[in-house]
XYZ file of C-alpha atoms in Angstrom:
339
model
C 90.885 156.397 137.528
C 94.380 155.411 136.498
C 97.141 157.792 135.618
C 100.521 157.081 134.096
C 103.400 158.004 136.389
C 105.223 161.155 135.324
C 108.835 160.399 134.412
C 112.002 162.378 135.006
C 112.393 162.652 131.227
C 109.094 164.561 131.033
C 110.208 166.878 133.835
C 113.521 167.474 132.056
C 111.702 168.356 128.814
C 109.302 170.738 130.582
C 112.164 172.414 132.526
C 114.491 172.547 129.506
C 117.291 170.703 131.298
C 118.948 167.303 131.044
C 117.532 164.238 132.773
C 120.671 164.066 134.917
C 119.924 167.594 136.163
C 116.530 166.365 137.345
C 118.226 163.464 139.101
C 120.716 165.775 140.823
C 117.944 168.100 141.952
C 116.221 165.318 143.863
C 119.352 163.592 145.165
C 120.402 164.756 148.658
C 123.917 166.143 148.592
C 124.160 166.272 144.786
C 125.326 169.448 143.046
C 122.882 171.573 141.052
C 122.686 175.315 140.482
C 119.989 177.329 142.184
C 118.509 178.278 138.814
C 118.354 174.653 137.699
C 116.782 173.543 140.954
C 114.097 176.221 140.670
C 113.233 175.242 137.072
C 113.153 171.535 137.837
C 111.024 171.882 140.950
C 108.594 174.198 139.145
C 108.226 171.696 136.302
C 107.860 168.801 138.743
C 105.103 170.607 140.624
C 103.241 171.422 137.416
C 103.400 167.818 136.215
C 102.782 166.226 139.605
C 106.142 164.420 139.508
C 107.471 162.479 142.467
C 111.004 161.023 142.357
C 111.206 157.243 142.566
C 113.355 156.759 145.646
C 113.442 152.972 145.325
C 114.600 153.088 141.720
C 117.321 155.576 142.602
C 118.442 153.299 145.417
C 118.738 150.359 143.013
C 120.979 152.407 140.730
C 123.134 153.971 143.452
C 123.269 150.953 145.744
C 122.202 153.247 148.620
C 118.686 153.273 150.025
C 119.334 156.253 152.323
C 117.246 154.391 154.884
C 118.379 153.801 158.465
C 116.837 150.984 160.472
C 116.187 152.045 164.047
C 115.398 149.159 166.376
C 114.168 149.853 169.884
C 112.518 148.174 172.833
C 111.032 149.645 175.957
C 109.159 152.673 174.637
C 107.345 153.041 177.970
C 110.354 154.928 179.287
C 109.926 158.601 178.346
C 113.632 158.843 177.530
C 113.318 156.720 174.391
C 110.450 158.385 172.479
C 112.205 161.724 172.983
C 115.589 160.294 171.919
C 114.074 158.563 168.870
C 112.488 161.823 167.756
C 115.865 163.547 168.020
C 117.578 160.731 166.105
C 114.941 160.784 163.348
C 115.094 164.559 162.977
C 118.884 164.602 162.817
C 119.028 161.812 160.238
C 116.371 163.502 158.105
C 118.434 166.698 158.109
C 121.232 164.615 156.612
C 119.011 163.240 153.853
C 118.195 159.878 155.431
C 114.847 158.293 156.205
C 114.140 156.163 159.262
C 112.314 152.858 159.597
C 111.499 152.027 163.220
C 111.283 148.395 164.335
C 110.171 147.270 167.786
C 111.866 144.402 169.589
C 112.143 142.868 173.012
C 115.197 143.525 175.148
C 116.553 139.970 174.874
C 119.191 139.083 172.299
C 117.173 136.191 170.839
C 114.362 138.452 169.694
C 116.559 141.240 168.337
C 118.351 138.778 166.058
C 115.118 138.057 164.174
C 114.218 141.747 163.974
C 117.607 142.803 162.597
C 117.456 140.019 160.009
C 114.175 141.592 158.863
C 115.747 145.059 158.821
C 118.551 143.823 156.574
C 115.927 142.627 154.085
C 114.927 146.271 153.619
C 118.408 147.058 152.237
C 119.057 149.686 154.891
C 122.320 151.635 154.783
C 122.841 151.407 158.546
C 121.261 150.370 161.839
C 120.899 152.092 165.201
C 119.977 149.752 168.051
C 118.583 151.380 171.197
C 117.828 149.696 174.520
C 118.359 146.182 173.148
C 120.946 143.438 173.588
C 122.872 142.156 170.583
C 124.529 138.808 169.925
C 128.062 138.645 168.539
C 126.795 136.428 165.701
C 124.366 139.135 164.637
C 126.986 141.860 164.673
C 129.104 139.653 162.410
C 126.095 139.152 160.103
C 125.694 142.921 159.757
C 129.393 143.389 159.043
C 129.253 140.669 156.388
C 126.297 142.457 154.775
C 128.246 145.732 154.757
C 125.689 147.405 157.035
C 127.261 149.370 159.916
C 125.542 149.379 163.287
C 125.790 151.728 166.258
C 124.415 150.953 169.703
C 122.582 153.851 171.364
C 122.366 154.056 175.165
C 123.645 150.510 175.419
C 127.121 149.027 175.061
C 128.300 145.509 174.372
C 131.347 143.488 175.298
C 131.756 142.720 171.593
C 134.579 145.021 170.531
C 133.348 145.151 166.929
C 130.356 147.431 167.579
C 130.413 151.180 168.046
C 128.380 152.468 170.972
C 127.283 155.815 172.381
C 126.097 156.073 175.968
C 126.091 158.485 178.841
C 128.838 157.794 181.372
C 126.731 155.431 183.448
C 129.563 154.409 185.760
C 130.390 158.021 186.630
C 126.694 158.764 187.072
C 126.329 155.935 189.576
C 129.288 157.281 191.531
C 127.804 160.775 191.608
C 124.589 159.438 193.119
C 126.404 157.488 195.830
C 128.588 160.461 196.720
C 125.515 162.698 196.886
C 123.604 160.339 199.202
C 126.635 159.825 201.424
C 127.164 163.590 201.671
C 123.537 163.861 202.794
C 124.245 161.630 205.757
C 122.600 158.467 204.444
C 124.076 155.121 205.452
C 121.170 152.702 204.966
C 121.129 152.961 201.192
C 119.138 150.662 198.907
C 119.212 150.076 195.157
C 116.356 149.081 192.854
C 118.041 147.677 189.780
C 116.802 147.467 186.226
C 117.082 144.602 183.760
C 120.176 142.609 184.670
C 121.148 142.068 181.028
C 121.499 145.796 180.292
C 124.911 147.447 180.235
C 123.274 150.617 181.551
C 122.127 148.749 184.661
C 125.471 147.021 185.115
C 127.540 150.187 184.790
C 125.294 152.400 186.914
C 125.273 149.894 189.751
C 129.023 149.254 189.474
C 129.805 152.956 189.828
C 127.328 153.298 192.670
C 128.715 150.328 194.625
C 132.334 151.393 194.076
C 131.737 154.838 195.585
C 129.891 153.327 198.562
C 132.731 150.855 199.117
C 135.352 153.605 199.064
C 133.430 155.291 201.884
C 133.259 152.022 203.842
C 129.503 151.695 203.360
C 127.874 148.448 202.219
C 124.695 148.391 200.170
C 121.856 148.047 202.677
C 119.335 146.326 200.382
C 118.791 145.497 196.727
C 115.837 144.457 194.562
C 115.255 144.246 190.804
C 112.583 146.285 189.045
C 113.456 145.054 185.523
C 112.936 148.589 184.139
C 109.135 148.255 184.523
C 106.834 150.250 186.774
C 104.955 147.180 188.021
C 108.074 145.281 189.098
C 109.627 148.429 190.549
C 106.538 148.918 192.714
C 106.713 145.276 193.833
C 110.436 145.657 194.599
C 109.640 148.714 196.720
C 107.079 146.819 198.794
C 109.589 144.043 199.435
C 112.466 146.391 200.253
C 110.455 148.465 202.723
C 108.647 145.567 204.408
C 111.264 145.364 207.169
C 114.392 147.317 208.090
C 113.785 149.838 205.298
C 116.562 151.986 203.824
C 116.653 155.736 204.369
C 117.647 156.347 200.742
C 117.209 154.453 197.488
C 118.880 154.785 194.098
C 116.519 153.620 191.350
C 118.253 152.606 188.108
C 116.092 154.860 185.930
C 113.428 157.533 186.253
C 110.709 155.369 184.718
C 110.925 153.034 187.704
C 111.624 155.845 190.161
C 108.226 157.413 189.479
C 106.520 154.145 190.450
C 108.785 153.805 193.496
C 107.803 157.286 194.695
C 104.082 156.626 194.180
C 104.333 153.354 196.111
C 106.257 154.930 198.979
C 103.864 157.841 199.337
C 100.439 156.440 198.531
C 100.738 152.799 199.617
C 103.313 152.859 202.411
C 102.538 156.334 203.769
C 106.150 157.540 203.747
C 107.207 161.117 203.156
C 109.841 161.986 200.543
C 112.512 163.091 201.382
C 111.780 163.276 205.131
C 111.517 159.503 205.594
C 113.438 158.372 202.530
C 115.413 160.016 199.734
C 114.871 158.822 196.169
C 117.244 159.376 193.242
C 116.750 158.260 189.640
C 118.668 158.303 186.365
C 117.785 159.799 182.910
C 115.993 163.081 183.716
C 112.857 162.336 181.709
C 110.286 165.147 181.426
C 108.147 163.786 184.280
C 111.123 164.000 186.654
C 110.758 167.773 186.600
C 107.032 167.746 187.307
C 106.098 169.207 190.684
C 104.338 165.952 191.571
C 107.710 164.135 191.519
C 110.474 166.776 191.643
C 112.945 163.922 191.199
C 116.666 164.266 191.812
C 118.364 162.386 188.972
C 121.357 162.126 186.665
C 120.596 163.719 183.307
C 121.460 161.745 180.198
C 122.855 164.247 177.623
C 120.479 163.117 174.865
C 121.382 165.834 172.341
C 125.098 165.016 172.492
C 124.406 161.286 172.465
C 122.275 161.663 169.337
C 124.827 163.885 167.583
C 127.642 161.412 168.220
C 125.542 158.422 167.187
C 124.601 160.008 163.863
C 128.164 161.190 163.241
C 129.622 157.723 163.791
C 127.006 155.901 161.718
C 127.128 158.261 158.732
C 130.925 158.293 158.794
C 130.867 154.508 158.480
C 128.260 154.650 155.703
C 129.517 157.569 153.617
C 133.257 157.189 154.108
C 133.284 153.408 154.299
C 135.310 153.535 157.494
C 135.507 150.515 159.767
C 136.695 152.487 162.790
C 134.978 151.309 165.977
C 134.223 154.065 168.461
C 132.976 153.844 172.050
C 131.792 157.117 173.533
C 130.540 157.692 177.090
C 129.310 161.249 177.713
C 129.218 162.662 181.217
C 125.856 163.865 182.492
C 125.161 166.174 185.450
C 123.370 165.336 188.683
C 120.152 167.399 188.725
C 119.198 168.325 192.272
C 115.485 168.549 193.062
C 113.291 167.904 196.069
C 113.062 164.085 196.216
C 116.308 163.672 198.151
C 117.924 165.291 201.156
C 120.247 168.091 200.011
C 123.660 167.918 201.736
C 124.917 171.012 203.502
C 126.685 173.324 201.081
C 124.907 171.848 198.055
C 122.339 174.007 196.271
C 119.555 173.224 193.839
């Protein structure tokens, strides 16, 4: 069966209001009296009317769609953060299109070009690297972009992260206070600002205490490579503590230490992660970690992006939000420190 689409004019006639009143009723942020809204929605329900969002976007020049590009969904931090971002944007009358990409800049360029074809009002890029050429392409198209949980040397892009440098310092200070001196680091993907800043803060605090990094290996932010890095690091002269660049890898590191290498945590080795994903709090892991303040990161990301969209501001903002060190049972607790 075919059925002609109900028009806004028919809804207006049924509700006894103007066609513009129907338009205002279904336009987020538009002004319409409560009585008008009730009449229009009642008429729309009776007629089976659905507003044509695409047509309205063509008239207004605004799609009210945000492109959200992300890589690395294996890490529990990102699905949870994406849900928070989507919910917050929807509260503000925006819809979200999610695009998956690889972490490398070459791949993200092609994905963002595709996103721009959808006439999005703005872009949030999470856990991906951006090229300066692409950021210029977005600016030329009048589409603002905010980086989430990743920063870029390009000074033309706004970014919201946790304070990764300070977090790395907190972990080093905690391990040093616990008496550790043979301290290792399992790094993430070398191209990520999160990895760079966490390690820089960590190394700086060790250096201030006169302690050199005992050993280092790269886990590339994957469980498989983190497990392989653990086997290599503990093959000879193993560290007595290890900072793993995120919780996703830390879980694999702990499993490898306990079930393959037969080590006890924290008696033989302390393990500390970064993110505070849900699994970090499970009794099976009980992982000491730095918590990324996801709610505040999301709120700031949405605020910056919508300010650039709705107020046409070109102000570039870089925000790094401090996160607490969450003490659990995977690392030796220094005297005077409490969980």
